[in-house]
PDB file of C-alpha atoms and ligand atoms in Angstrom:
ATOM      1  CA  MET A   1      79.799  83.754  90.174  1.00  0.00           C
ATOM      2  CA  LYS A   2      82.416  82.801  92.890  1.00  0.00           C
ATOM      3  CA  SER A   3      85.392  83.773  90.753  1.00  0.00           C
ATOM      4  CA  LYS A   4      83.997  87.194  90.021  1.00  0.00           C
ATOM      5  CA  ARG A   5      84.955  90.116  92.376  1.00  0.00           C
ATOM      6  CA  LYS A   6      82.675  91.254  94.960  1.00  0.00           C
ATOM      7  CA  ILE A   7      81.105  94.464  94.759  1.00  0.00           C
ATOM      8  CA  ILE A   8      80.330  96.706  97.794  1.00  0.00           C
ATOM      9  CA  VAL A   9      78.796 100.087  97.003  1.00  0.00           C
ATOM     10  CA  ALA A  10      79.193 102.057 100.280  1.00  0.00           C
ATOM     11  CA  ASN A  11      76.359 104.805 100.201  1.00  0.00           C
ATOM     12  CA  TRP A  12      77.267 107.339 102.749  1.00  0.00           C
ATOM     13  CA  LYS A  13      74.156 109.127 102.467  1.00  0.00           C
ATOM     14  CA  MET A  14      73.890 113.069 103.965  1.00  0.00           C
ATOM     15  CA  ASN A  15      77.312 112.270 105.809  1.00  0.00           C
ATOM     16  CA  PRO A  16      79.545 113.306 107.175  1.00  0.00           C
ATOM     17  CA  ILE A  17      79.311 116.713 107.874  1.00  0.00           C
ATOM     18  CA  SER A  18      82.186 118.357 107.642  1.00  0.00           C
ATOM     19  CA  PHE A  19      84.435 117.699 104.264  1.00  0.00           C
ATOM     20  CA  ASP A  20      87.352 117.032 106.660  1.00  0.00           C
ATOM     21  CA  GLU A  21      85.528 113.872 108.040  1.00  0.00           C
ATOM     22  CA  ALA A  22      84.875 113.141 104.656  1.00  0.00           C
ATOM     23  CA  LYS A  23      88.500 113.185 103.391  1.00  0.00           C
ATOM     24  CA  LYS A  24      89.440 110.972 106.618  1.00  0.00           C
ATOM     25  CA  LEU A  25      86.947 108.121 106.020  1.00  0.00           C
ATOM     26  CA  TRP A  26      87.641 108.135 102.124  1.00  0.00           C
ATOM     27  CA  SER A  27      91.441 107.855 102.821  1.00  0.00           C
ATOM     28  CA  LYS A  28      90.915 105.333 105.456  1.00  0.00           C
ATOM     29  CA  SER A  29      88.486 103.153 103.622  1.00  0.00           C
ATOM     30  CA  ILE A  30      90.295 103.201 100.370  1.00  0.00           C
ATOM     31  CA  LYS A  31      93.868 102.179 101.971  1.00  0.00           C
ATOM     32  CA  LYS A  32      92.153  99.047 103.306  1.00  0.00           C
ATOM     33  CA  ILE A  33      90.233  98.172  99.679  1.00  0.00           C
ATOM     34  CA  GLU A  34      94.118  98.531  98.148  1.00  0.00           C
ATOM     35  CA  GLU A  35      95.034  95.601 100.341  1.00  0.00           C
ATOM     36  CA  THR A  36      92.230  93.639  98.756  1.00  0.00           C
ATOM     37  CA  GLU A  37      92.118  91.076  95.836  1.00  0.00           C
ATOM     38  CA  ARG A  38      88.341  90.039  95.218  1.00  0.00           C
ATOM     39  CA  ILE A  39      86.658  93.074  95.759  1.00  0.00           C
ATOM     40  CA  SER A  40      85.114  96.285  93.761  1.00  0.00           C
ATOM     41  CA  VAL A  41      83.825  99.330  95.696  1.00  0.00           C
ATOM     42  CA  ILE A  42      82.166 101.999  94.799  1.00  0.00           C
ATOM     43  CA  ILE A  43      81.857 104.675  97.622  1.00  0.00           C
ATOM     44  CA  SER A  44      78.796 107.240  96.704  1.00  0.00           C
ATOM     45  CA  PRO A  45      79.719 110.371  99.241  1.00  0.00           C
ATOM     46  CA  PRO A  46      77.207 113.615  98.943  1.00  0.00           C
ATOM     47  CA  TYR A  47      77.654 115.955  95.837  1.00  0.00           C
ATOM     48  CA  PRO A  48      79.770 118.874  97.352  1.00  0.00           C
ATOM     49  CA  TYR A  49      82.847 116.300  98.202  1.00  0.00           C
ATOM     50  CA  LEU A  50      82.780 114.318  94.834  1.00  0.00           C
ATOM     51  CA  THR A  51      85.109 116.379  93.330  1.00  0.00           C
ATOM     52  CA  GLY A  52      87.351 116.401  96.103  1.00  0.00           C
ATOM     53  CA  LEU A  53      88.265 113.289  97.167  1.00  0.00           C
ATOM     54  CA  LYS A  54      90.781 111.536  94.196  1.00  0.00           C
ATOM     55  CA  LYS A  55      90.279 108.479  93.583  1.00  0.00           C
ATOM     56  CA  PRO A  56      93.352 106.720  93.017  1.00  0.00           C
ATOM     57  CA  ASN A  57      93.681 104.591  89.832  1.00  0.00           C
ATOM     58  CA  SER A  58      93.000 101.487  90.651  1.00  0.00           C
ATOM     59  CA  LYS A  59      90.546  98.927  89.497  1.00  0.00           C
ATOM     60  CA  LYS A  60      88.762  98.331  93.056  1.00  0.00           C
ATOM     61  CA  ILE A  61      87.864 101.844  93.824  1.00  0.00           C
ATOM     62  CA  TYR A  62      84.950 103.682  91.975  1.00  0.00           C
ATOM     63  CA  LEU A  63      83.417 107.372  92.758  1.00  0.00           C
ATOM     64  CA  GLY A  64      79.531 106.771  92.839  1.00  0.00           C
ATOM     65  CA  SER A  65      77.063 109.523  93.211  1.00  0.00           C
ATOM     66  CA  GLN A  66      73.919 108.830  95.080  1.00  0.00           C
ATOM     67  CA  ASP A  67      71.044 110.231  92.447  1.00  0.00           C
ATOM     68  CA  CYS A  68      71.039 112.539  89.613  1.00  0.00           C
ATOM     69  CA  SER A  69      68.509 114.527  87.650  1.00  0.00           C
ATOM     70  CA  PHE A  70      67.332 112.934  84.288  1.00  0.00           C
ATOM     71  CA  GLU A  71      68.016 116.159  82.552  1.00  0.00           C
ATOM     72  CA  ARG A  72      71.319 116.996  80.855  1.00  0.00           C
ATOM     73  CA  SER A  73      71.342 120.812  81.677  1.00  0.00           C
ATOM     74  CA  GLY A  74      69.355 123.823  82.098  1.00  0.00           C
ATOM     75  CA  ALA A  75      66.661 125.553  84.273  1.00  0.00           C
ATOM     76  CA  TYR A  76      66.545 123.263  87.319  1.00  0.00           C
ATOM     77  CA  THR A  77      67.262 124.892  90.278  1.00  0.00           C
ATOM     78  CA  GLY A  78      68.728 122.747  92.809  1.00  0.00           C
ATOM     79  CA  LEU A  79      69.412 119.568  90.387  1.00  0.00           C
ATOM     80  CA  VAL A  80      72.799 117.937  89.235  1.00  0.00           C
ATOM     81  CA  SER A  81      73.022 116.295  85.939  1.00  0.00           C
ATOM     82  CA  PRO A  82      74.593 112.872  84.920  1.00  0.00           C
ATOM     83  CA  THR A  83      76.514 114.673  82.020  1.00  0.00           C
ATOM     84  CA  MET A  84      77.930 117.128  85.042  1.00  0.00           C
ATOM     85  CA  LEU A  85      78.885 113.820  87.393  1.00  0.00           C
ATOM     86  CA  PHE A  86      80.798 112.015  84.110  1.00  0.00           C
ATOM     87  CA  ASP A  87      82.614 114.894  83.814  1.00  0.00           C
ATOM     88  CA  ILE A  88      84.003 115.100  87.188  1.00  0.00           C
ATOM     89  CA  GLY A  89      84.827 111.154  87.133  1.00  0.00           C
ATOM     90  CA  VAL A  90      81.691 109.746  88.617  1.00  0.00           C
ATOM     91  CA  SER A  91      81.450 106.280  87.299  1.00  0.00           C
ATOM     92  CA  TYR A  92      78.502 104.946  88.813  1.00  0.00           C
ATOM     93  CA  VAL A  93      74.980 106.677  89.757  1.00  0.00           C
ATOM     94  CA  ILE A  94      72.732 105.029  92.337  1.00  0.00           C
ATOM     95  CA  VAL A  95      68.792 105.843  91.218  1.00  0.00           C
ATOM     96  CA  GLY A  96      65.751 104.488  92.809  1.00  0.00           C
ATOM     97  CA  HIS A  97      67.000 104.795  96.275  1.00  0.00           C
ATOM     98  CA  SER A  98      64.028 103.890  98.122  1.00  0.00           C
ATOM     99  CA  GLU A  99      64.726 107.052 100.539  1.00  0.00           C
ATOM    100  CA  VAL A 100      64.803 109.204  97.281  1.00  0.00           C
ATOM    101  CA  ARG A 101      61.750 107.548  96.430  1.00  0.00           C
ATOM    102  CA  LYS A 102      59.950 108.586  99.223  1.00  0.00           C
ATOM    103  CA  ARG A 103      60.797 111.959  98.358  1.00  0.00           C
ATOM    104  CA  GLY A 104      58.821 111.565  94.804  1.00  0.00           C
ATOM    105  CA  ASP A 105      60.158 109.461  92.486  1.00  0.00           C
ATOM    106  CA  THR A 106      58.105 106.880  90.828  1.00  0.00           C
ATOM    107  CA  ASP A 107      59.412 104.063  88.792  1.00  0.00           C
ATOM    108  CA  GLU A 108      58.958 106.432  85.228  1.00  0.00           C
ATOM    109  CA  ILE A 109      61.260 108.732  86.861  1.00  0.00           C
ATOM    110  CA  VAL A 110      63.776 105.826  87.920  1.00  0.00           C
ATOM    111  CA  ASN A 111      63.410 104.605  84.552  1.00  0.00           C
ATOM    112  CA  LYS A 112      64.489 108.174  82.758  1.00  0.00           C
ATOM    113  CA  LYS A 113      67.070 108.568  85.123  1.00  0.00           C
ATOM    114  CA  MET A 114      68.452 104.961  84.192  1.00  0.00           C
ATOM    115  CA  HIS A 115      68.532 106.003  80.551  1.00  0.00           C
ATOM    116  CA  SER A 116      70.104 109.387  81.092  1.00  0.00           C
ATOM    117  CA  VAL A 117      72.915 107.472  83.260  1.00  0.00           C
ATOM    118  CA  ILE A 118      73.962 105.116  80.632  1.00  0.00           C
ATOM    119  CA  ASP A 119      73.539 107.384  77.845  1.00  0.00           C
ATOM    120  CA  SER A 120      76.189 109.757  79.798  1.00  0.00           C
ATOM    121  CA  GLY A 121      78.151 107.103  79.762  1.00  0.00           C
ATOM    122  CA  MET A 122      78.405 105.946  83.649  1.00  0.00           C
ATOM    123  CA  ASN A 123      77.056 102.826  85.185  1.00  0.00           C
ATOM    124  CA  VAL A 124      73.740 102.456  87.084  1.00  0.00           C
ATOM    125  CA  ILE A 125      72.807 100.778  90.142  1.00  0.00           C
ATOM    126  CA  VAL A 126      69.300 100.325  90.411  1.00  0.00           C
ATOM    127  CA  CYS A 127      67.554 100.193  93.512  1.00  0.00           C
ATOM    128  CA  ILE A 128      64.690  98.146  94.166  1.00  0.00           C
ATOM    129  CA  GLY A 129      62.487  96.604  97.065  1.00  0.00           C
ATOM    130  CA  GLU A 130      59.219  95.864  98.541  1.00  0.00           C
ATOM    131  CA  GLU A 131      57.983  98.185 101.526  1.00  0.00           C
ATOM    132  CA  LYS A 132      56.631  94.942 103.202  1.00  0.00           C
ATOM    133  CA  ARG A 133      56.374  91.719 103.115  1.00  0.00           C
ATOM    134  CA  ASN A 134      53.853  88.600 103.939  1.00  0.00           C
ATOM    135  CA  ASP A 135      53.392  85.087 103.848  1.00  0.00           C
ATOM    136  CA  ASN A 136      51.593  85.049 100.314  1.00  0.00           C
ATOM    137  CA  GLY A 137      53.878  86.366  98.117  1.00  0.00           C
ATOM    138  CA  GLU A 138      52.569  89.574  96.969  1.00  0.00           C
ATOM    139  CA  HIS A 139      56.392  91.018  97.284  1.00  0.00           C
ATOM    140  CA  LEU A 140      57.453  89.122  94.640  1.00  0.00           C
ATOM    141  CA  LEU A 141      54.301  90.455  92.027  1.00  0.00           C
ATOM    142  CA  PHE A 142      55.314  94.145  93.267  1.00  0.00           C
ATOM    143  CA  LEU A 143      59.299  93.648  92.374  1.00  0.00           C
ATOM    144  CA  LYS A 144      58.271  92.088  89.015  1.00  0.00           C
ATOM    145  CA  GLU A 145      56.315  95.329  88.188  1.00  0.00           C
ATOM    146  CA  GLN A 146      58.991  97.365  89.520  1.00  0.00           C
ATOM    147  CA  ILE A 147      61.296  96.016  87.309  1.00  0.00           C
ATOM    148  CA  GLU A 148      59.047  95.805  84.343  1.00  0.00           C
ATOM    149  CA  LYS A 149      58.474  99.552  85.169  1.00  0.00           C
ATOM    150  CA  THR A 150      62.154 100.727  85.558  1.00  0.00           C
ATOM    151  CA  PHE A 151      63.962  98.749  83.137  1.00  0.00           C
ATOM    152  CA  LYS A 152      61.333 100.008  80.248  1.00  0.00           C
ATOM    153  CA  GLY A 153      63.043 100.765  76.900  1.00  0.00           C
ATOM    154  CA  ILE A 154      66.017  99.445  78.321  1.00  0.00           C
ATOM    155  CA  ASN A 155      68.469  98.045  75.967  1.00  0.00           C
ATOM    156  CA  LYS A 156      69.932  94.546  75.924  1.00  0.00           C
ATOM    157  CA  ASN A 157      73.352  95.434  74.842  1.00  0.00           C
ATOM    158  CA  ASN A 158      73.411  97.750  78.453  1.00  0.00           C
ATOM    159  CA  TYR A 159      73.385  95.222  80.792  1.00  0.00           C
ATOM    160  CA  LYS A 160      76.906  95.243  81.726  1.00  0.00           C
ATOM    161  CA  ASN A 161      76.041  99.082  82.521  1.00  0.00           C
ATOM    162  CA  ILE A 162      74.141  97.762  84.971  1.00  0.00           C
ATOM    163  CA  ILE A 163      73.711  96.537  88.749  1.00  0.00           C
ATOM    164  CA  ILE A 164      70.558  95.675  90.825  1.00  0.00           C
ATOM    165  CA  ALA A 165      70.809  96.696  94.359  1.00  0.00           C
ATOM    166  CA  TYR A 166      67.855  94.516  96.223  1.00  0.00           C
ATOM    167  CA  GLU A 167      67.186  96.651  99.344  1.00  0.00           C
ATOM    168  CA  PRO A 168      63.511  95.773 101.184  1.00  0.00           C
ATOM    169  CA  VAL A 169      62.713  99.191 102.550  1.00  0.00           C
ATOM    170  CA  TRP A 170      61.776  97.571 105.817  1.00  0.00           C
ATOM    171  CA  ALA A 171      65.351  96.118 106.306  1.00  0.00           C
ATOM    172  CA  ILE A 172      66.717  99.678 106.085  1.00  0.00           C
ATOM    173  CA  GLY A 173      68.248 101.335 108.876  1.00  0.00           C
ATOM    174  CA  ALA A 174      66.602  98.414 111.093  1.00  0.00           C
ATOM    175  CA  SER A 175      68.119  96.391 113.888  1.00  0.00           C
ATOM    176  CA  SER A 176      68.619  93.632 111.435  1.00  0.00           C
ATOM    177  CA  ALA A 177      69.048  92.323 108.018  1.00  0.00           C
ATOM    178  CA  MET A 178      66.745  90.289 106.070  1.00  0.00           C
ATOM    179  CA  ASP A 179      67.503  86.106 106.902  1.00  0.00           C
ATOM    180  CA  SER A 180      69.945  84.733 104.075  1.00  0.00           C
ATOM    181  CA  HIS A 181      67.216  82.428 102.899  1.00  0.00           C
ATOM    182  CA  SER A 182      65.057  84.749 102.251  1.00  0.00           C
ATOM    183  CA  ILE A 183      67.871  87.025 100.103  1.00  0.00           C
ATOM    184  CA  TYR A 184      68.549  84.029  97.923  1.00  0.00           C
ATOM    185  CA  GLU A 185      65.114  83.441  97.048  1.00  0.00           C
ATOM    186  CA  THR A 186      64.755  86.832  96.298  1.00  0.00           C
ATOM    187  CA  SER A 187      67.978  87.280  94.345  1.00  0.00           C
ATOM    188  CA  LEU A 188      66.995  84.499  92.267  1.00  0.00           C
ATOM    189  CA  PHE A 189      63.420  85.634  91.647  1.00  0.00           C
ATOM    190  CA  ILE A 190      65.201  88.804  90.370  1.00  0.00           C
ATOM    191  CA  ARG A 191      67.718  86.978  88.634  1.00  0.00           C
ATOM    192  CA  LYS A 192      65.343  85.068  86.566  1.00  0.00           C
ATOM    193  CA  ILE A 193      63.023  88.235  85.760  1.00  0.00           C
ATOM    194  CA  ILE A 194      65.861  89.863  84.425  1.00  0.00           C
ATOM    195  CA  THR A 195      67.169  86.776  82.177  1.00  0.00           C
ATOM    196  CA  GLU A 196      63.794  86.348  81.036  1.00  0.00           C
ATOM    197  CA  LYS A 197      63.522  89.931  80.140  1.00  0.00           C
ATOM    198  CA  PHE A 198      67.144  90.153  78.297  1.00  0.00           C
ATOM    199  CA  LYS A 199      67.372  86.452  77.499  1.00  0.00           C
ATOM    200  CA  ILE A 200      71.141  86.949  78.856  1.00  0.00           C
ATOM    201  CA  PRO A 201      72.873  84.109  80.840  1.00  0.00           C
ATOM    202  CA  LEU A 202      71.511  83.892  84.286  1.00  0.00           C
ATOM    203  CA  ARG A 203      73.913  85.892  86.340  1.00  0.00           C
ATOM    204  CA  SER A 204      74.835  88.514  84.167  1.00  0.00           C
ATOM    205  CA  ILE A 205      73.682  91.683  85.901  1.00  0.00           C
ATOM    206  CA  PRO A 206      75.251  91.265  89.066  1.00  0.00           C
ATOM    207  CA  VAL A 207      72.308  91.405  92.064  1.00  0.00           C
ATOM    208  CA  LEU A 208      73.386  93.141  95.667  1.00  0.00           C
ATOM    209  CA  TYR A 209      71.593  93.197  98.765  1.00  0.00           C
ATOM    210  CA  GLY A 210      71.365  96.405 101.265  1.00  0.00           C
ATOM    211  CA  GLY A 211      69.555  96.533 104.820  1.00  0.00           C
ATOM    212  CA  SER A 212      71.202  96.923 108.183  1.00  0.00           C
ATOM    213  CA  VAL A 213      74.683  94.868 106.788  1.00  0.00           C
ATOM    214  CA  ASP A 214      77.157  94.740 109.168  1.00  0.00           C
ATOM    215  CA  GLN A 215      80.779  93.205 110.019  1.00  0.00           C
ATOM    216  CA  ASP A 216      78.845  90.531 111.476  1.00  0.00           C
ATOM    217  CA  ASN A 217      76.192  89.325 108.704  1.00  0.00           C
ATOM    218  CA  CYS A 218      78.009  90.198 105.740  1.00  0.00           C
ATOM    219  CA  LYS A 219      79.964  87.212 104.574  1.00  0.00           C
ATOM    220  CA  ASN A 220      76.805  85.110 105.465  1.00  0.00           C
ATOM    221  CA  ILE A 221      74.661  87.147 103.427  1.00  0.00           C
ATOM    222  CA  VAL A 222      77.067  87.286 100.416  1.00  0.00           C
ATOM    223  CA  LYS A 223      77.400  83.038 100.803  1.00  0.00           C
ATOM    224  CA  ASP A 224      74.646  82.077 101.833  1.00  0.00           C
ATOM    225  CA  GLY A 225      72.047  84.735 100.476  1.00  0.00           C
ATOM    226  CA  ASP A 226      74.308  84.102  96.749  1.00  0.00           C
ATOM    227  CA  VAL A 227      74.525  87.968  96.188  1.00  0.00           C
ATOM    228  CA  ASP A 228      76.866  89.429  94.256  1.00  0.00           C
ATOM    229  CA  GLY A 229      77.739  92.628  96.887  1.00  0.00           C
ATOM    230  CA  LEU A 230      76.434  94.352  99.690  1.00  0.00           C
ATOM    231  CA  LEU A 231      74.593  98.150  99.575  1.00  0.00           C
ATOM    232  CA  VAL A 232      76.373  99.634 102.494  1.00  0.00           C
ATOM    233  CA  GLY A 233      74.682 102.605 104.811  1.00  0.00           C
ATOM    234  CA  ARG A 234      75.565 103.528 108.318  1.00  0.00           C
ATOM    235  CA  GLN A 235      78.489 101.145 108.835  1.00  0.00           C
ATOM    236  CA  SER A 236      80.206 102.324 105.685  1.00  0.00           C
ATOM    237  CA  LEU A 237      80.465 105.446 107.902  1.00  0.00           C
ATOM    238  CA  ASP A 238      82.385 103.933 110.608  1.00  0.00           C
ATOM    239  CA  ILE A 239      86.197 102.974 109.606  1.00  0.00           C
ATOM    240  CA  LYS A 240      86.306  99.794 111.932  1.00  0.00           C
ATOM    241  CA  SER A 241      83.112  98.266 110.356  1.00  0.00           C
ATOM    242  CA  PHE A 242      83.648  98.895 107.054  1.00  0.00           C
ATOM    243  CA  THR A 243      87.260  97.953 106.770  1.00  0.00           C
ATOM    244  CA  ASP A 244      85.919  94.853 108.653  1.00  0.00           C
ATOM    245  CA  ILE A 245      83.438  94.051 105.808  1.00  0.00           C
ATOM    246  CA  VAL A 246      85.840  94.482 102.962  1.00  0.00           C
ATOM    247  CA  SER A 247      88.292  92.010 104.752  1.00  0.00           C
ATOM    248  CA  ALA A 248      85.030  89.701 104.986  1.00  0.00           C
ATOM    249  CA  LEU A 249      84.371  90.115 101.358  1.00  0.00           C
ATOM    250  CA  ASP A 250      88.020  89.415 100.164  1.00  0.00           C
ATOM    251  CA  PHE A 251      87.284  85.806  99.508  1.00  0.00           C
TER     252      PHE A 251
HETATM  253  P1  LIG B 301      71.574 100.486 106.221  1.00  0.00           P
HETATM  254  O1  LIG B 301      72.785 100.085 105.944  1.00  0.00           O
HETATM  255  O2  LIG B 301      72.321 101.873 107.053  1.00  0.00           O
HETATM  256  O3  LIG B 301      70.605  99.803 106.372  1.00  0.00           O
HETATM  257  O4  LIG B 301      70.958 101.116 104.724  1.00  0.00           O
HETATM  258  C1  LIG B 301      71.115 100.647 103.879  1.00  0.00           C
HETATM  259  C2  LIG B 301      70.930 101.672 102.485  1.00  0.00           C
HETATM  260  O5  LIG B 301      69.520 102.332 102.571  1.00  0.00           O
HETATM  261  C3  LIG B 301      71.887 101.402 101.677  1.00  0.00           C
HETATM  262  O6  LIG B 301      71.353 102.190 100.705  1.00  0.00           O
END
């Protein structure tokens, strides 16, 4: 794992509120990323900005979408299809984010979106995570079931198109991240389930951590938590914090 590039996913959520600000944030972020050697960054702006942000021809920077429909076209007012996203140069789509699940996406819907994204020629970042945890370990059973349902029917040959983002729901938008030791235990548990399911080597599918990542905790989370990278929310909107995270992970 140590020889692989670390992955950073910037999830801008419903920000910033003007295209001018989005362009500034984009260009300052990519300037910093271009200076690095050991990371890959997927920036996921809101839909309206996707076509206006020009992706440089670089193996370090990719355009991501925060969600999509599982339908490809038709009478689905307000929805955006994976085929459209692929057509405008999007390479990664986040599915199953807890904020989208809260608005109604079930594991079955997330599963359909996963299939649809992969079938459309893109890579999928699938978010999983428990809402709460206690000492008797019920969250592990919850995660196992969530993985089984969201990965239903996913072909072993597609593992190269999948990234898992472990985001404990209670740590999103919180005052502090999950501790690194618990991240280590949980990411290992997730890797074992995936390995058993697909019969692939333990680290074939990258596992990221998300939830209150900042410039101070990012390096420890990746090193001690033994994850392949990070999914960053609020701090991807603050150029100083984000560039600090980018530099910190370039090891
Ligand atoms: P925060 O980094 O703001 O906690 O958000 C995490 C997240 O939801 C990223 O997808």
